[in-house]
Amino acid sequence: RKEVEQDPGPFNVPEGATVAFNCTYSNSASQSFFWYRQDCRKEPKLLMSVYSSGNEDGRFTAQLNRASQYISLLIRDSKLSDSATYLCVVNSYNQAGTALIFGKGTTLSVSS
Amino acid sequence: GAGVSQSPSNKVTEKGKDVELRCDPISGHTALYWYRQRLGQGLEFLIYFQGNSAPDKSGLPSDRFSAERTGESVSTLTIQRTQQEDSAVYLCASRIPGQGSGYTFGSGTRLTVV
């Protein structure tokens, strides 16, 4: 099983739609979770951290289910500018230290 | 500096040559990571530095790859005897260690081996 798995998509949605992305991770000892956004040929940028209690930032809501090792991202009222690849990221600790493990990303295309 | 700085931004090299990529992390960010992203692929972890601790080199794909870091500042990633499969964007990220803290990425070095 891959450490971090995401549905690659693409998700093609109209403006104003609500879209949800899911992610599962294999290392139950993982401590921190993030969603990053990556635009074409650009570096990843932090979108939001994910907390056990769930957290919201404007139109974006992130949820974490530790028991199921599952993370989600909900985008409401999609905008054209939301078109990007969304990366599920898990901070895993091992004997050597810690490393961010990236999912391969889910591609979102919002059209007018 | 204000962000993570990487140089060069683009590098074209001939197969078999050595290349050196540089990363200047954000001042005060003691943790530094190198990742590789091939075209259309996800990010692959290469190596991690944290302060004066021994680096986590578990992601380096072969002994042609090595990285150094001077204290808590500049890091260089060296690829010896480059191969065409080394062509990728090499991304550096830094952060202040601690749970929940996000990482800041540089804009990467696009390496093309011809």
Coordinates of C-alpha atoms in Angstrom, one line a residue:
Chain A
R1 CA 0.0 0.0 0.0
K2 CA 1.3 3.4 -0.9
E3 CA 2.0 5.8 2.0
V4 CA -0.3 8.5 0.7
E5 CA -3.0 7.7 -1.8
Q6 CA -5.2 10.1 -3.7
D7 CA -7.7 9.8 -6.6
P8 CA -5.7 11.5 -9.4
G9 CA -8.9 12.8 -11.1
P10 CA -9.2 14.9 -13.1
F11 CA -12.2 16.4 -11.5
N12 CA -14.0 18.7 -14.1
V13 CA -16.6 20.9 -12.4
P14 CA -18.5 24.1 -13.3
E15 CA -18.1 27.3 -11.5
G16 CA -20.0 27.3 -8.3
A17 CA -19.9 23.6 -7.7
T18 CA -18.9 21.9 -4.5
V19 CA -16.1 19.3 -4.9
A20 CA -14.5 17.0 -2.4
F21 CA -11.1 15.3 -2.5
N22 CA -10.2 12.3 -0.4
C23 CA -6.9 10.9 0.7
T24 CA -5.7 7.9 2.7
Y25 CA -2.4 7.3 4.5
S26 CA -0.8 4.1 5.6
N27 CA 1.4 5.2 8.6
S28 CA -0.8 5.3 11.7
A29 CA 2.0 7.1 13.5
S30 CA 1.7 10.2 11.2
Q31 CA 1.3 13.3 13.2
S32 CA 0.7 16.2 10.9
F33 CA -1.4 16.6 7.8
F34 CA -1.7 19.2 5.1
W35 CA -3.2 20.1 1.8
Y36 CA -1.0 21.8 -0.7
R37 CA -1.9 23.3 -4.0
Q38 CA 0.3 23.1 -7.0
D39 CA -0.3 25.1 -10.1
C40 CA 1.1 23.9 -13.4
R41 CA 4.9 24.2 -13.5
K42 CA 5.0 25.9 -10.1
E43 CA 6.2 24.8 -6.7
P44 CA 3.7 23.4 -4.1
K45 CA 2.2 26.0 -1.8
L46 CA 0.5 25.3 1.6
L47 CA -3.2 25.6 1.3
M48 CA -4.1 24.6 4.8
S49 CA -3.2 22.3 7.7
V50 CA -5.6 19.6 8.7
Y51 CA -6.6 19.2 12.4
S52 CA -8.5 16.4 14.0
S53 CA -11.4 18.7 14.9
G54 CA -11.7 19.8 11.3
N55 CA -11.0 23.2 10.1
E56 CA -12.3 25.7 7.7
D57 CA -10.7 28.6 5.7
G58 CA -13.2 30.5 3.7
R59 CA -14.6 28.1 1.0
F60 CA -12.2 25.3 2.0
T61 CA -12.9 22.7 4.7
A62 CA -10.5 20.0 5.8
Q63 CA -11.3 17.0 7.8
L64 CA -9.1 14.3 9.4
N65 CA -10.3 10.9 10.6
R66 CA -7.4 9.2 12.4
A67 CA -9.2 6.0 13.0
S68 CA -9.8 5.5 9.3
Q69 CA -6.5 7.2 8.3
Y70 CA -8.4 9.4 6.0
I71 CA -8.2 13.1 5.1
S72 CA -10.6 15.2 3.0
L73 CA -10.8 18.6 1.4
L74 CA -14.0 20.2 0.5
I75 CA -14.2 23.2 -1.8
R76 CA -17.4 25.1 -2.0
D77 CA -18.5 27.6 -4.6
S78 CA -15.6 26.6 -7.0
K79 CA -13.9 29.4 -8.8
L80 CA -11.9 29.3 -12.1
S81 CA -8.8 30.2 -10.0
D82 CA -9.2 27.0 -8.0
S83 CA -8.1 25.0 -11.0
A84 CA -4.9 23.3 -9.9
T85 CA -3.5 20.0 -8.5
Y86 CA -4.3 19.4 -4.8
L87 CA -1.7 17.5 -2.9
C88 CA -2.4 15.5 0.3
V89 CA 0.6 15.6 2.5
V90 CA 1.5 13.7 5.6
N91 CA 4.3 14.4 8.0
S92 CA 5.6 11.0 9.1
Y93 CA 8.1 10.4 11.8
N94 CA 10.6 7.5 11.7
Q95 CA 14.0 6.7 13.4
A96 CA 15.8 9.0 11.1
G97 CA 13.6 11.9 11.7
T98 CA 10.7 13.3 9.8
A99 CA 9.7 13.7 6.3
L100 CA 6.8 15.1 4.3
I101 CA 5.2 12.4 2.2
F102 CA 3.2 13.7 -0.7
G103 CA 0.4 12.1 -2.5
K104 CA 0.5 12.3 -6.3
G105 CA -2.2 14.9 -6.3
T106 CA -5.7 15.3 -7.5
T107 CA -6.3 17.6 -10.5
L108 CA -9.2 20.0 -10.4
S109 CA -10.4 21.9 -13.5
V110 CA -13.1 24.5 -13.0
S111 CA -14.9 25.7 -16.1
S112 CA -17.2 28.6 -16.7
Chain B
G1 CA 15.5 36.1 3.0
A2 CA 11.9 36.4 2.5
G3 CA 11.5 32.9 0.9
V4 CA 13.4 29.8 0.0
S5 CA 15.8 30.6 -2.9
Q6 CA 17.1 28.0 -5.3
S7 CA 19.7 28.3 -8.0
P8 CA 20.0 27.9 -10.9
S9 CA 16.3 28.1 -11.9
N10 CA 17.1 26.1 -15.0
K11 CA 20.0 23.8 -15.9
V12 CA 20.7 21.9 -19.1
T13 CA 23.6 19.5 -18.9
E14 CA 25.1 16.8 -21.0
K15 CA 24.8 13.2 -19.9
G16 CA 27.7 12.2 -17.7
K17 CA 28.4 15.6 -16.4
D18 CA 28.1 16.5 -12.7
V19 CA 25.7 19.2 -11.5
E20 CA 25.3 21.1 -8.3
L21 CA 22.0 22.6 -7.2
R22 CA 21.8 25.2 -4.4
C23 CA 19.2 26.0 -1.8
D24 CA 19.0 29.0 0.5
P25 CA 16.4 28.3 3.2
I26 CA 14.4 30.9 5.1
S27 CA 16.5 32.3 7.9
G28 CA 15.8 30.4 11.1
H29 CA 14.3 27.4 9.4
T30 CA 16.4 24.6 10.8
A31 CA 14.7 21.8 8.8
L32 CA 15.5 21.5 5.1
Y33 CA 14.3 19.0 2.5
W34 CA 15.1 18.1 -1.0
Y35 CA 12.4 16.7 -3.3
R36 CA 12.4 15.7 -6.9
Q37 CA 9.4 16.0 -9.2
R38 CA 9.5 14.4 -12.7
L39 CA 7.2 15.7 -15.3
G40 CA 3.6 14.8 -14.5
Q41 CA 4.6 12.9 -11.4
G42 CA 4.3 13.4 -7.7
L43 CA 7.0 14.7 -5.4
E44 CA 9.7 12.2 -4.3
F45 CA 11.5 12.8 -1.0
L46 CA 15.3 12.8 -1.4
I47 CA 17.0 14.0 1.8
Y48 CA 16.2 15.8 5.0
F49 CA 18.5 17.9 7.2
Q50 CA 17.6 19.0 10.8
G51 CA 20.1 21.1 12.6
N52 CA 23.3 19.3 13.5
S53 CA 21.6 15.8 13.4
A54 CA 22.7 13.2 10.8
P55 CA 20.7 13.8 7.7
D56 CA 18.0 11.3 6.6
K57 CA 19.3 10.2 3.2
S58 CA 16.8 7.4 2.8
G59 CA 15.3 8.9 -0.3
L60 CA 18.4 9.4 -2.4
P61 CA 17.9 7.2 -5.5
S62 CA 21.6 6.2 -6.0
D63 CA 25.1 6.9 -4.8
R64 CA 25.4 9.4 -7.6
F65 CA 23.3 11.7 -5.5
S66 CA 24.7 13.5 -2.4
A67 CA 23.8 16.6 -0.4
E68 CA 25.5 18.8 2.1
R69 CA 24.3 21.5 4.4
T70 CA 26.4 24.1 6.1
G71 CA 25.1 24.6 9.6
E72 CA 21.5 25.7 9.3
S73 CA 22.0 27.6 6.1
V74 CA 22.8 26.8 2.5
S75 CA 22.4 23.3 1.1
T76 CA 23.8 21.9 -2.1
L77 CA 22.5 18.8 -3.9
T78 CA 25.1 17.2 -6.2
I79 CA 24.3 14.7 -8.9
Q80 CA 27.4 13.0 -10.4
R81 CA 27.5 11.4 -13.9
T82 CA 24.0 12.7 -14.7
Q83 CA 21.7 10.4 -16.6
Q84 CA 18.6 11.3 -18.7
E85 CA 16.3 9.9 -16.0
D86 CA 17.7 12.6 -13.6
S87 CA 15.8 15.2 -15.6
A88 CA 13.2 16.7 -13.2
V89 CA 12.4 19.7 -11.1
Y90 CA 14.4 19.6 -7.9
L91 CA 12.6 21.4 -5.1
C92 CA 13.9 22.5 -1.7
A93 CA 11.7 23.2 1.2
S94 CA 12.4 24.6 4.7
R95 CA 10.5 25.0 7.9
I96 CA 10.7 25.5 11.7
P97 CA 10.3 22.0 13.2
G98 CA 7.2 21.3 15.2
Q99 CA 4.0 19.6 14.6
G100 CA 1.6 21.4 12.4
S101 CA 4.0 23.8 10.9
G102 CA 3.9 24.1 7.2
Y103 CA 6.8 24.0 4.7
T104 CA 7.8 26.7 2.3
F105 CA 9.1 25.6 -1.0
G106 CA 11.5 27.2 -3.3
S107 CA 10.6 27.6 -7.0
G108 CA 12.9 24.7 -7.9
T109 CA 15.7 24.0 -10.3
R110 CA 14.5 22.5 -13.6
L111 CA 17.2 20.0 -14.6
T112 CA 17.4 18.7 -18.2
V113 CA 20.0 16.1 -19.1
V114 CA 20.6 15.8 -22.8

